Amino acid sequence: MKKILLFLIGVLTCSFVFSQDGKLYLKNSKFKSGRENTYVYEPPKELLVPEKVIVQIAYVPSKNMKFIMDKVGDKYEFNMKLPDSTAFFMASVLDKKMKLVDNNNNKAYTVFLKSKSSKNKQEIELSRLGLVSKSAQLLKMDIPAEKMISDYEAFFNLNPKLKSNETYTRYLFLLHNSDPKKAEPLLLECVEKLIKKGDESSFEDAISIYSRLKMKEKYKETKELAIVKYPKGMHAKEKFGDAFSEKWEKEGFGVEALIKFVEDYKKNYTNEANKDLDERMLNSAYVQILNHYARVSDTTKLEAYSKLHTNKAELSNFYNNVARNLVGKELSSESKNLDYATYLSRKSIDIINERIKNLKYGELESDFDNYKTNNLATYAQIKFKLGKNNEAVDLMNQIAEKRDLYPAEKEKYAVYLEKSQGSEVAKNYLEKELIAGLGSKVMMKQLEEIYKKLNIPENEFVKIKREAVKLVSEKSKIDFTKKYGDFKGIDFALTNLEGKKVQLSELKGKVVVLDFWATWCGPCRVSFPYMQKMVEKYKGKPVEFLFINTGENSIPTETVQIASKFITEKKYDFNVLFDFEKEVSKKYQIKGIPTKIIIGKEGNIVSDSFSDGNMDLLIDEQIK
């Protein structure tokens, strides 16, 4: 008992003891339920904090909010209302570009709101551990898995009765990643208890355990049991959706069947307990319906079904994607029906602007910057294709006010600038970007053409190019070493669709393009026709394309079947490798897909951030 009390005293005071000089606390000593409370942030004395900062909040159950803090003297304050049941929250301080300012020495600030009994203190600490593991990325915490595992083990050694908590399953999954032999018997013991417990959440964890342990029959059996016991539960809904999708892909029936699917789903499967899942399922169906009406340019039906889609940010993204497909991915791409593309693009911007006007509590306008800026980028390209170059430049400048332009956007912006403001202005911009270390072959080529137009001696261009290439090479080595520990490609061995082992180190002497993807990834699918062209273009040359399937969220045998079916149906000539345990994805720190990485003939990483339009130029440079 004494050990437990000492342990709890330590963890419940951690936000103050370990925070150096920094503190985050309730302004008034008493927490007021059902209303906003004021909180105070005192930065560490040695920390230089910007004038405007944001506090990122995470609390149980899996909720997060952001608030702009007001500077009051040398402190910062913000108001926040939390549910009455909230026992604590965790927070980190960010700047306006969402970069970390202070996360309490990698622990985040923890604020406890109510005094609890000793028993509840144990449950609260377990909730805190669970929140740390779920929200580490959100709170900008870099916590090694080993540290998280040891914290869990220390807690469960003192509180073995709480191993029935859902957080225990999360601990076992972490343990399984690092020590499968130790974790497997514990997972098998845990899964039996979960099934006996019998609630829907326990079934979810049990199914996840069988999937992780690759126990296919148990996985299917437990899934079916969950469907029988919970006919309106998650797996029943997914089974209904999967059966429809499979039939749709085989038979290719029309929009009427999609509308019928929505009606049947609403009638037979919706319930309050799975409201979020219901919204996702229905929104997914609405997107397919909207896709149909977008293809036939039925704007009346588009307007009607847009009103039913509840996730307005995703809806905005849908309109943007359709508009972008019409205008073409690259400036050289053929454009179709620009008037219709203009309507769709304008619609995407109007929807996201309306969403920003109706922010939910704890949301900031900056939460939607990616949606808005991507929409503006598409609209700028449409304006360019229509010959409205000044408007295209203005739109890109609006993006630059929100965030740095991506490399592909800078390439387009340079073209817009030249058309709008002339060669001299474009030349200055290109030189500035290239000398700053932007490795763009497209921009280098444009600069060379401008030098010729302006009759600038060739040796001046050669001088700029030599300096830029040198800077890019040095910068890349520093960046890749910082990110991966070395600028050389990290070796791996994976099995491909034919069952053959492919090892990266054995491909030395060839340029290797890694493409991380999954069948469910929309942007991956969109990029594949272009990737097929690249495969065909470099066939017979010292170039190897490796399409690394990751994150299918199914057991290995099913993953192979899903990927094989997709590749065969689409008739892609891809060398598909399987990263079942996501080990290679972790090595290359893949945060999202698609992600493409080019490795040169000497085994060095050439680029992990480039546009498709730049890909062949980068490859050509390596195979010279």
Coordinates of C-alpha atoms in Angstrom, one line a residue:
M1 CA 0.0 0.0 0.0
K2 CA 2.8 2.4 0.9
K3 CA 4.4 1.7 -2.6
I4 CA 1.2 2.5 -4.3
L5 CA 0.7 5.8 -2.5
L6 CA 4.3 6.9 -3.2
F7 CA 3.8 6.0 -6.9
L8 CA 0.6 7.9 -7.1
I9 CA 1.9 11.0 -5.3
G10 CA 4.7 11.1 -7.8
V11 CA 2.6 10.8 -11.0
L12 CA -0.2 13.2 -9.8
T13 CA 2.3 16.0 -9.2
C14 CA 4.3 15.4 -12.3
S15 CA 3.1 18.5 -14.1
F16 CA 4.7 20.7 -11.5
V17 CA 7.7 18.7 -10.3
F18 CA 9.2 17.9 -13.7
S19 CA 8.2 21.2 -15.5
Q20 CA 11.5 23.1 -14.8
D21 CA 10.1 26.6 -14.4
G22 CA 7.1 26.1 -16.6
K23 CA 3.6 25.7 -15.2
L24 CA 0.0 25.3 -16.4
Y25 CA -2.7 25.5 -13.8
L26 CA -6.3 26.5 -13.0
K27 CA -6.4 30.3 -12.3
N28 CA -8.9 29.9 -9.5
S29 CA -8.3 27.1 -7.0
K30 CA -11.7 25.6 -7.5
F31 CA -12.9 24.0 -10.7
K32 CA -16.3 25.2 -11.8
S33 CA -18.4 22.5 -13.4
G34 CA -20.5 23.2 -16.4
R35 CA -18.8 26.5 -17.4
E36 CA -15.6 28.0 -18.7
N37 CA -12.6 28.1 -16.4
T38 CA -9.6 30.2 -16.9
Y39 CA -6.1 28.6 -17.0
V40 CA -2.7 30.1 -16.7
Y41 CA 0.5 29.2 -18.5
E42 CA 3.8 30.3 -17.0
P43 CA 6.6 29.6 -19.5
P44 CA 10.0 28.4 -18.3
K45 CA 12.1 31.5 -17.6
E46 CA 14.8 30.7 -20.2
L47 CA 12.3 29.9 -22.9
L48 CA 11.6 32.6 -25.6
V49 CA 7.9 32.3 -26.3
P50 CA 6.2 34.1 -29.3
E51 CA 3.7 36.8 -28.7
K52 CA 0.9 34.6 -30.1
V53 CA 0.8 31.0 -29.0
I54 CA -1.8 28.2 -29.1
V55 CA -2.5 25.6 -26.5
Q56 CA -3.2 22.1 -27.8
I57 CA -5.5 20.2 -25.4
A58 CA -6.0 16.4 -25.2
Y59 CA -8.4 14.7 -22.7
V60 CA -10.3 11.5 -22.3
P61 CA -12.2 10.1 -24.1
S62 CA -9.9 10.8 -27.2
K63 CA -10.9 14.4 -27.6
N64 CA -8.7 17.4 -28.5
M65 CA -9.1 21.1 -28.8
K66 CA -7.0 24.2 -29.5
F67 CA -7.2 27.7 -28.0
I68 CA -5.4 30.9 -28.7
M69 CA -3.8 32.2 -25.5
D70 CA -3.8 35.8 -24.4
K71 CA -0.7 37.3 -23.1
V72 CA -1.2 38.9 -19.6
G73 CA 2.1 40.3 -18.3
D74 CA 4.7 37.6 -18.5
K75 CA 2.0 34.9 -18.5
Y76 CA -0.6 33.5 -20.9
E77 CA -4.2 32.8 -20.2
F78 CA -7.0 30.9 -22.0
N79 CA -10.6 29.9 -21.2
M80 CA -11.9 26.4 -21.7
K81 CA -15.1 24.4 -20.9
L82 CA -14.7 20.7 -20.3
P83 CA -17.3 18.0 -19.7
D84 CA -18.1 17.6 -16.0
S85 CA -16.7 14.0 -16.1
T86 CA -13.2 15.2 -17.1
A87 CA -10.7 14.4 -14.4
F88 CA -7.6 15.8 -16.1
F89 CA -6.3 17.1 -19.4
M90 CA -2.9 17.3 -21.0
A91 CA -1.5 20.2 -23.0
S92 CA 1.4 21.4 -25.1
V93 CA 2.1 25.0 -26.3
L94 CA 2.5 25.6 -30.1
D95 CA 3.2 28.6 -32.3
K96 CA 0.8 29.8 -35.0
K97 CA 2.3 27.4 -37.5
M98 CA 1.6 24.5 -35.2
K99 CA 5.3 24.1 -34.3
L100 CA 6.3 23.1 -30.8
V101 CA 7.1 25.9 -28.3
D102 CA 6.9 24.0 -25.0
N103 CA 5.7 20.4 -24.1
N104 CA 7.1 20.4 -20.6
N105 CA 10.4 18.7 -21.4
N106 CA 8.7 16.1 -23.6
K107 CA 6.1 15.1 -20.9
A108 CA 3.3 17.6 -21.8
Y109 CA 1.6 19.5 -19.0
T110 CA -1.0 17.6 -17.0
V111 CA -3.6 19.4 -15.1
F112 CA -5.8 17.5 -12.6
L113 CA -9.2 19.1 -12.1
K114 CA -10.8 17.3 -9.1
S115 CA -9.6 15.6 -6.0
K116 CA -10.3 11.8 -6.1
S117 CA -10.2 8.8 -3.9
S118 CA -7.2 6.5 -3.9
K119 CA -9.0 4.0 -6.0
N120 CA -9.9 6.7 -8.6
K121 CA -6.4 8.0 -8.6
Q122 CA -5.2 4.6 -9.9
E123 CA -7.8 4.7 -12.7
I124 CA -6.9 8.3 -13.6
E125 CA -3.3 7.5 -13.8
L126 CA -4.1 4.6 -16.2
S127 CA -6.2 6.9 -18.3
R128 CA -3.3 9.4 -18.3
L129 CA -0.9 6.6 -19.6
G130 CA -3.4 5.7 -22.2
L131 CA -3.8 9.3 -23.3
V132 CA -0.1 9.7 -23.6
S133 CA 0.2 6.7 -25.9
K134 CA -2.7 7.9 -28.1
S135 CA -1.9 11.6 -28.1
A136 CA 1.9 11.7 -28.2
Q137 CA 2.0 12.9 -31.8
L138 CA -0.8 15.5 -31.2
L139 CA 1.1 16.9 -28.2
K140 CA 4.5 16.8 -30.0
M141 CA 5.9 14.3 -27.6
D142 CA 8.7 12.0 -28.8
I143 CA 8.4 9.0 -26.4
P144 CA 10.3 5.8 -27.2
A145 CA 8.2 2.7 -27.2
E146 CA 10.5 1.2 -24.6
K147 CA 9.7 4.1 -22.2
M148 CA 6.0 3.7 -22.8
I149 CA 6.2 0.0 -22.2
S150 CA 8.2 0.4 -19.0
D151 CA 5.7 3.0 -17.7
Y152 CA 2.8 0.6 -18.4
E153 CA 4.6 -2.3 -16.7
A154 CA 5.4 -0.3 -13.6
F155 CA 1.8 0.6 -13.3
F156 CA 0.3 -2.9 -13.9
N157 CA 2.8 -4.4 -11.5
L158 CA 1.3 -2.2 -8.8
N159 CA -2.3 -2.5 -10.0
P160 CA -2.8 -6.0 -11.5
K161 CA -6.6 -5.8 -11.1
L162 CA -6.7 -3.0 -13.7
K163 CA -5.4 -5.3 -16.4
S164 CA -9.0 -5.7 -17.5
N165 CA -9.0 -2.1 -18.6
E166 CA -8.9 -1.5 -22.4
T167 CA -5.6 0.3 -21.9
Y168 CA -4.0 -3.0 -21.1
T169 CA -4.6 -4.2 -24.6
R170 CA -2.8 -1.1 -25.9
Y171 CA 0.1 -1.9 -23.7
L172 CA 0.2 -5.5 -25.0
F173 CA 0.2 -4.3 -28.6
L174 CA 3.2 -2.0 -27.9
L175 CA 4.9 -5.0 -26.2
H176 CA 4.2 -7.2 -29.2
N177 CA 5.9 -4.7 -31.5
S178 CA 9.2 -5.0 -29.5
D179 CA 9.0 -8.5 -28.0
P180 CA 6.5 -10.8 -29.8
K181 CA 7.5 -13.9 -27.8
K182 CA 6.8 -12.2 -24.5
A183 CA 3.6 -10.6 -25.6
E184 CA 1.9 -13.6 -27.4
P185 CA 0.9 -15.7 -24.3
L186 CA -0.3 -12.5 -22.6
L187 CA -2.4 -11.6 -25.6
L188 CA -3.9 -15.1 -25.8
E189 CA -4.7 -14.9 -22.1
C190 CA -6.2 -11.4 -22.6
V191 CA -8.3 -12.3 -25.6
E192 CA -10.2 -15.1 -23.7
K193 CA -11.1 -12.6 -20.9
L194 CA -12.3 -10.0 -23.5
I195 CA -14.6 -12.5 -25.2
K196 CA -16.0 -13.5 -21.8
K197 CA -16.6 -9.9 -20.9
G198 CA -18.7 -9.7 -24.0
D199 CA -19.3 -6.0 -24.5
E200 CA -18.8 -4.6 -28.0
S201 CA -15.6 -2.7 -27.2
S202 CA -14.1 -6.0 -25.8
F203 CA -15.0 -7.8 -29.0
E204 CA -13.2 -5.1 -31.0
D205 CA -10.1 -5.6 -29.0
A206 CA -10.4 -9.4 -29.3
I207 CA -10.7 -9.2 -33.1
S208 CA -7.7 -6.9 -33.2
I209 CA -5.6 -9.4 -31.2
Y210 CA -6.5 -12.3 -33.5
S211 CA -5.6 -10.1 -36.5
R212 CA -2.3 -9.2 -35.0
L213 CA -1.5 -12.8 -34.1
K214 CA -2.5 -13.9 -37.6
M215 CA -5.0 -16.4 -36.3
K216 CA -7.3 -16.3 -39.4
E217 CA -10.0 -18.8 -38.3
K218 CA -10.3 -17.3 -34.8
Y219 CA -10.4 -13.8 -36.3
K220 CA -13.3 -14.8 -38.6
E221 CA -15.1 -16.7 -35.9
T222 CA -15.0 -13.8 -33.4
K223 CA -16.0 -11.4 -36.1
E224 CA -19.1 -13.5 -36.8
L225 CA -19.9 -13.8 -33.1
A226 CA -19.7 -10.0 -32.7
I227 CA -22.1 -9.6 -35.7
V228 CA -24.6 -12.0 -34.2
K229 CA -24.4 -10.4 -30.7
Y230 CA -24.4 -6.8 -32.0
P231 CA -26.5 -6.8 -35.3
K232 CA -26.1 -3.0 -35.5
G233 CA -22.5 -3.0 -34.3
M234 CA -19.4 -2.0 -36.1
H235 CA -18.7 -5.3 -37.8
A236 CA -22.3 -5.8 -38.9
K237 CA -22.2 -2.4 -40.5
E238 CA -18.8 -3.1 -42.2
K239 CA -20.0 -6.5 -43.4
F240 CA -23.1 -4.9 -45.0
G241 CA -20.8 -2.2 -46.6
D242 CA -18.2 -4.7 -47.8
A243 CA -20.8 -7.0 -49.4
F244 CA -22.3 -4.1 -51.3
S245 CA -18.9 -2.9 -52.4
E246 CA -17.8 -6.3 -53.6
K247 CA -21.1 -6.8 -55.6
W248 CA -20.8 -3.3 -57.0
E249 CA -17.2 -3.9 -58.2
K250 CA -18.2 -7.1 -59.9
E251 CA -21.5 -6.0 -61.4
G252 CA -20.9 -2.3 -61.8
F253 CA -24.5 -1.3 -61.1
G254 CA -25.5 2.4 -61.1
V255 CA -26.3 5.2 -58.8
E256 CA -29.8 3.9 -58.0
A257 CA -28.2 1.0 -56.1
L258 CA -26.1 3.4 -54.1
I259 CA -29.2 5.4 -53.1
K260 CA -30.9 2.1 -52.1
F261 CA -27.8 1.2 -50.0
V262 CA -28.2 4.5 -48.1
E263 CA -31.9 3.8 -47.5
D264 CA -31.2 0.3 -46.3
Y265 CA -28.4 1.3 -44.1
K266 CA -30.4 4.1 -42.4
K267 CA -33.3 1.7 -41.9
N268 CA -31.4 -1.3 -40.5
Y269 CA -28.0 -0.2 -39.1
T270 CA -28.0 3.3 -37.7
N271 CA -27.9 3.7 -33.9
E272 CA -26.8 6.3 -31.4
A273 CA -24.0 4.0 -30.0
N274 CA -22.1 4.0 -33.3
K275 CA -23.1 7.5 -34.5
D276 CA -19.6 8.5 -35.7
L277 CA -19.2 5.3 -37.7
D278 CA -22.7 5.7 -39.2
E279 CA -21.7 9.2 -40.4
R280 CA -18.5 7.9 -42.0
M281 CA -20.3 5.0 -43.7
L282 CA -23.1 7.2 -45.1
N283 CA -20.7 10.0 -46.1
S284 CA -18.6 7.4 -48.0
A285 CA -21.7 6.4 -49.9
Y286 CA -22.7 10.0 -50.5
V287 CA -19.2 10.6 -52.1
Q288 CA -19.9 7.7 -54.5
I289 CA -23.3 9.2 -55.4
L290 CA -21.7 12.7 -55.8
N291 CA -19.0 11.1 -58.0
H292 CA -21.7 9.9 -60.3
Y293 CA -23.5 13.2 -60.6
A294 CA -20.1 15.0 -61.0
R295 CA -19.3 12.8 -64.0
V296 CA -22.6 13.7 -65.7
S297 CA -22.4 17.3 -64.6
D298 CA -25.7 17.2 -62.8
T299 CA -25.3 20.3 -60.6
T300 CA -28.8 20.1 -59.2
K301 CA -28.2 16.6 -57.8
L302 CA -24.7 17.6 -56.6
E303 CA -26.3 20.4 -54.6
A304 CA -28.9 18.1 -53.1
Y305 CA -26.6 15.3 -52.0
S306 CA -23.9 17.8 -50.8
K307 CA -26.4 18.9 -48.1
L308 CA -26.6 15.3 -46.8
H309 CA -22.8 14.9 -46.4
T310 CA -22.0 15.9 -42.8
N311 CA -18.2 16.3 -43.0
K312 CA -17.9 19.6 -44.8
A313 CA -14.1 19.6 -44.9
E314 CA -14.1 16.2 -46.7
L315 CA -16.9 17.4 -49.0
S316 CA -14.8 20.4 -49.9
N317 CA -11.9 18.0 -50.6
F318 CA -14.2 16.0 -52.9
Y319 CA -15.1 19.0 -55.1
N320 CA -11.4 20.0 -55.2
N321 CA -10.3 16.6 -56.4
V322 CA -12.9 16.5 -59.2
A323 CA -11.8 20.0 -60.3
R324 CA -8.2 19.1 -60.1
N325 CA -8.7 16.0 -62.3
L326 CA -10.4 18.2 -64.9
V327 CA -7.7 20.8 -65.0
G328 CA -4.9 18.2 -64.9
K329 CA -2.2 17.4 -62.4
E330 CA 0.6 19.3 -64.1
L331 CA 0.6 22.6 -66.1
S332 CA 1.4 20.6 -69.2
S333 CA -1.6 18.2 -68.6
E334 CA -4.6 18.4 -71.0
S335 CA -7.5 20.3 -69.4
K336 CA -11.2 19.4 -69.8
N337 CA -14.2 21.6 -69.5
L338 CA -12.6 24.5 -67.6
D339 CA -16.0 26.3 -67.0
Y340 CA -17.2 23.2 -65.1
A341 CA -13.9 22.9 -63.3
T342 CA -14.3 26.5 -62.3
Y343 CA -17.7 25.8 -60.8
L344 CA -16.4 22.8 -58.9
S345 CA -13.3 24.6 -57.6
R346 CA -15.3 27.6 -56.5
K347 CA -17.7 25.3 -54.8
S348 CA -14.8 23.6 -52.8
I349 CA -13.7 27.1 -51.6
D350 CA -17.2 28.2 -50.7
I351 CA -17.8 25.0 -48.7
I352 CA -14.6 25.3 -46.7
N353 CA -15.1 29.0 -46.1
E354 CA -18.6 28.2 -44.7
R355 CA -17.1 25.5 -42.5
I356 CA -14.6 28.0 -41.1
K357 CA -17.4 30.4 -40.3
N358 CA -19.0 27.7 -38.2
L359 CA -16.1 26.5 -36.1
K360 CA -17.0 24.1 -33.3
Y361 CA -15.8 24.7 -29.8
G362 CA -12.1 24.2 -29.5
E363 CA -11.4 24.5 -33.2
L364 CA -9.3 27.1 -34.9
E365 CA -9.4 28.5 -38.4
S366 CA -5.9 27.1 -38.9
D367 CA -7.2 23.6 -38.5
F368 CA -8.6 23.9 -42.0
D369 CA -5.6 25.6 -43.6
N370 CA -4.6 22.5 -45.6
Y371 CA -8.1 22.1 -47.1
K372 CA -8.3 25.8 -48.0
T373 CA -4.8 26.1 -49.4
N374 CA -5.1 23.0 -51.5
N375 CA -8.4 24.3 -52.9
L376 CA -6.8 27.7 -53.7
A377 CA -3.9 25.9 -55.5
T378 CA -6.4 24.1 -57.8
Y379 CA -8.3 27.3 -58.5
A380 CA -5.0 29.1 -59.3
Q381 CA -4.1 26.5 -61.9
I382 CA -7.6 26.8 -63.5
K383 CA -7.1 30.6 -63.6
F384 CA -3.7 30.1 -65.3
K385 CA -5.3 27.7 -67.9
L386 CA -7.9 30.4 -68.6
G387 CA -5.1 33.0 -69.2
K388 CA -5.9 34.9 -66.0
N389 CA -2.3 34.9 -64.8
N390 CA -2.5 37.8 -62.3
E391 CA -5.4 36.1 -60.5
A392 CA -3.3 32.8 -60.4
V393 CA -0.4 34.7 -58.7
D394 CA -2.8 36.4 -56.2
L395 CA -4.3 33.0 -55.2
M396 CA -0.8 31.5 -54.7
N397 CA 0.1 34.5 -52.6
Q398 CA -2.9 33.8 -50.4
I399 CA -1.6 30.3 -49.9
A400 CA 1.9 31.6 -49.0
E401 CA 0.3 33.8 -46.2
K402 CA -1.0 30.5 -44.6
R403 CA 2.0 28.2 -45.1
D404 CA 5.1 27.7 -47.2
L405 CA 4.4 26.6 -50.7
Y406 CA 5.2 23.0 -51.5
P407 CA 8.0 22.3 -54.0
A408 CA 5.5 21.4 -56.8
E409 CA 3.5 24.6 -56.0
K410 CA 6.7 26.7 -56.2
E411 CA 7.3 25.3 -59.7
K412 CA 3.9 26.4 -60.8
Y413 CA 4.1 29.7 -59.1
A414 CA 7.3 30.5 -61.0
V415 CA 5.5 29.9 -64.3
Y416 CA 2.6 32.0 -63.2
L417 CA 5.0 34.8 -62.2
E418 CA 6.8 34.8 -65.6
K419 CA 3.5 34.9 -67.5
S420 CA 2.1 37.6 -65.2
Q421 CA 5.0 39.9 -64.3
G422 CA 7.7 39.0 -66.8
S423 CA 11.0 37.1 -67.0
E424 CA 13.0 39.4 -64.7
V425 CA 10.6 38.9 -61.7
A426 CA 10.5 35.2 -62.4
K427 CA 14.3 35.0 -62.6
N428 CA 14.7 36.7 -59.2
Y429 CA 12.2 34.3 -57.6
L430 CA 13.8 31.2 -59.2
E431 CA 17.4 32.2 -58.2
K432 CA 16.2 32.9 -54.6
E433 CA 14.6 29.5 -54.3
L434 CA 17.3 27.5 -56.0
I435 CA 20.2 29.1 -54.1
A436 CA 18.2 28.5 -50.9
G437 CA 18.5 24.8 -51.6
L438 CA 15.3 23.9 -53.4
G439 CA 16.3 20.9 -55.6
S440 CA 13.9 21.4 -58.5
K441 CA 15.0 20.3 -62.0
V442 CA 11.8 22.0 -63.4
M443 CA 12.7 25.4 -61.9
M444 CA 16.4 25.0 -63.0
K445 CA 15.2 24.3 -66.6
Q446 CA 12.9 27.4 -66.5
L447 CA 15.7 29.6 -65.2
E448 CA 18.0 28.4 -68.0
E449 CA 15.4 29.3 -70.6
I450 CA 15.0 32.8 -69.0
Y451 CA 18.7 33.4 -69.1
K452 CA 18.6 32.7 -72.8
K453 CA 15.6 35.0 -73.3
L454 CA 17.4 37.8 -71.4
N455 CA 20.7 37.2 -73.2
I456 CA 22.6 36.6 -70.0
P457 CA 25.9 34.9 -70.6
E458 CA 25.8 31.1 -70.2
N459 CA 28.6 31.0 -67.7
E460 CA 26.4 33.1 -65.3
F461 CA 23.8 30.3 -65.4
V462 CA 26.4 27.6 -65.0
K463 CA 27.7 29.4 -61.9
I464 CA 24.2 29.6 -60.4
K465 CA 23.5 26.0 -61.2
R466 CA 26.8 24.8 -59.8
E467 CA 26.1 26.6 -56.5
A468 CA 22.5 25.4 -56.3
V469 CA 23.4 21.8 -57.0
K470 CA 26.2 21.9 -54.3
L471 CA 23.8 23.4 -51.8
V472 CA 21.1 20.9 -52.5
S473 CA 23.5 18.0 -52.2
E474 CA 24.9 19.3 -48.9
K475 CA 21.4 20.2 -47.5
S476 CA 20.0 16.8 -48.5
K477 CA 22.8 14.9 -46.7
I478 CA 22.3 17.0 -43.6
D479 CA 18.5 16.6 -43.8
F480 CA 18.5 12.9 -44.5
T481 CA 21.1 12.2 -41.8
K482 CA 19.0 14.1 -39.3
K483 CA 15.8 12.3 -40.3
Y484 CA 17.1 8.7 -40.9
G485 CA 20.4 8.7 -39.1
D486 CA 22.3 8.5 -42.4
F487 CA 21.9 9.8 -46.0
K488 CA 22.1 6.2 -47.3
G489 CA 19.0 4.2 -48.0
I490 CA 18.0 2.0 -45.1
D491 CA 18.3 -1.7 -46.1
F492 CA 15.4 -4.0 -46.0
A493 CA 14.2 -7.3 -47.3
L494 CA 10.5 -7.9 -48.2
T495 CA 8.5 -10.5 -50.1
N496 CA 6.8 -9.6 -53.3
L497 CA 3.5 -10.8 -55.0
E498 CA 5.4 -13.7 -56.6
G499 CA 6.7 -14.8 -53.2
K500 CA 10.3 -13.8 -54.0
K501 CA 12.4 -11.9 -51.5
V502 CA 13.6 -8.5 -52.6
Q503 CA 16.5 -6.8 -50.8
L504 CA 17.3 -3.2 -51.3
S505 CA 21.1 -3.6 -50.9
E506 CA 21.2 -6.1 -53.7
L507 CA 19.9 -3.4 -56.1
K508 CA 23.0 -1.2 -55.8
G509 CA 23.9 0.1 -59.2
K510 CA 20.3 0.8 -60.0
V511 CA 18.1 3.8 -59.2
V512 CA 15.4 2.6 -56.9
V513 CA 12.0 4.3 -56.5
L514 CA 10.1 3.3 -53.4
D515 CA 6.3 4.0 -53.5
F516 CA 4.5 3.3 -50.2
W517 CA 0.8 2.7 -50.8
A518 CA -2.4 0.8 -49.9
T519 CA -5.5 -0.2 -51.9
W520 CA -7.8 2.0 -49.8
C521 CA -5.7 5.2 -50.4
G522 CA -7.4 7.5 -52.9
P523 CA -4.4 9.6 -53.8
C524 CA -2.3 6.4 -54.3
R525 CA -4.9 5.2 -56.9
V526 CA -4.9 8.5 -58.6
S527 CA -1.1 8.5 -59.0
F528 CA -0.9 4.9 -60.4
P529 CA -1.6 5.6 -64.1
Y530 CA 1.3 8.0 -64.0
M531 CA 3.5 5.5 -62.2
Q532 CA 2.6 2.9 -64.8
K533 CA 3.9 5.3 -67.5
M534 CA 7.1 5.7 -65.5
V535 CA 7.6 1.9 -65.1
E536 CA 7.1 1.5 -68.9
K537 CA 9.4 4.5 -69.7
Y538 CA 12.4 3.0 -67.7
K539 CA 11.9 -0.6 -68.6
G540 CA 15.3 -2.1 -69.6
K541 CA 17.1 0.7 -67.9
P542 CA 18.9 0.6 -64.5
V543 CA 15.8 1.7 -62.6
E544 CA 13.7 -0.4 -60.2
F545 CA 10.3 0.6 -59.0
L546 CA 9.2 -1.1 -55.7
F547 CA 5.6 -0.6 -54.7
I548 CA 5.5 -1.2 -50.9
N549 CA 2.1 -2.1 -49.7
T550 CA 1.6 -0.9 -46.1
G551 CA -1.4 -0.3 -43.8
E552 CA -4.0 -2.5 -45.4
N553 CA -5.4 -3.2 -41.9
S554 CA -6.0 -6.9 -42.6
I555 CA -4.2 -10.2 -41.9
P556 CA -1.3 -11.0 -44.3
T557 CA -3.1 -13.6 -46.4
E558 CA -6.0 -11.2 -47.0
T559 CA -3.6 -8.3 -47.7
V560 CA -2.0 -10.3 -50.5
Q561 CA -5.3 -11.2 -52.0
I562 CA -6.6 -7.7 -51.8
A563 CA -3.5 -6.2 -53.4
S564 CA -3.2 -9.0 -56.0
K565 CA -6.8 -8.5 -57.1
F566 CA -6.4 -4.7 -57.3
I567 CA -3.2 -4.9 -59.4
T568 CA -4.6 -7.6 -61.7
E569 CA -7.8 -5.8 -62.3
K570 CA -6.1 -2.5 -63.1
K571 CA -3.4 -4.3 -65.3
Y572 CA -0.5 -2.6 -63.6
D573 CA 3.0 -3.9 -64.2
F574 CA 4.1 -3.3 -60.6
N575 CA 6.6 -5.1 -58.4
V576 CA 4.5 -5.1 -55.2
L577 CA 6.2 -5.8 -51.9
F578 CA 4.5 -6.4 -48.6
D579 CA 5.4 -4.5 -45.4
F580 CA 3.0 -6.5 -43.2
E581 CA 4.4 -5.3 -39.9
K582 CA 5.1 -1.8 -41.1
E583 CA 8.8 -2.3 -40.2
V584 CA 10.1 -0.6 -43.4
S585 CA 7.5 2.2 -43.1
K586 CA 8.8 2.8 -39.6
K587 CA 12.4 2.8 -40.8
Y588 CA 11.6 5.4 -43.4
Q589 CA 9.3 7.4 -41.0
I590 CA 6.3 7.2 -43.3
K591 CA 3.6 9.5 -41.8
G592 CA 1.1 9.2 -44.7
I593 CA 0.6 7.6 -48.1
P594 CA 1.4 7.9 -50.9
T595 CA 5.0 8.6 -50.1
K596 CA 7.7 8.2 -52.7
I597 CA 11.5 8.0 -52.1
I598 CA 14.2 7.9 -54.8
I599 CA 17.5 6.1 -54.0
G600 CA 20.5 6.6 -56.3
K601 CA 22.8 4.0 -57.8
E602 CA 25.3 4.4 -55.0
G603 CA 22.6 3.6 -52.4
N604 CA 22.2 7.3 -51.2
I605 CA 18.7 8.9 -50.7
V606 CA 18.2 11.4 -53.6
S607 CA 14.8 12.7 -52.6
D608 CA 11.8 12.0 -50.4
S609 CA 9.9 15.1 -51.4
F610 CA 9.2 15.7 -55.1
S611 CA 6.4 16.2 -57.5
D612 CA 5.5 13.6 -60.1
G613 CA 6.6 16.1 -62.7
N614 CA 10.0 16.1 -61.2
M615 CA 10.4 12.3 -60.9
D616 CA 11.7 11.5 -64.4
L617 CA 14.1 14.5 -64.2
L618 CA 15.5 13.2 -60.9
I619 CA 15.8 9.7 -62.3
D620 CA 17.5 10.9 -65.5
E621 CA 20.0 12.8 -63.5
Q622 CA 20.9 9.6 -61.6
I623 CA 21.3 7.3 -64.6
K624 CA 23.5 9.7 -66.7

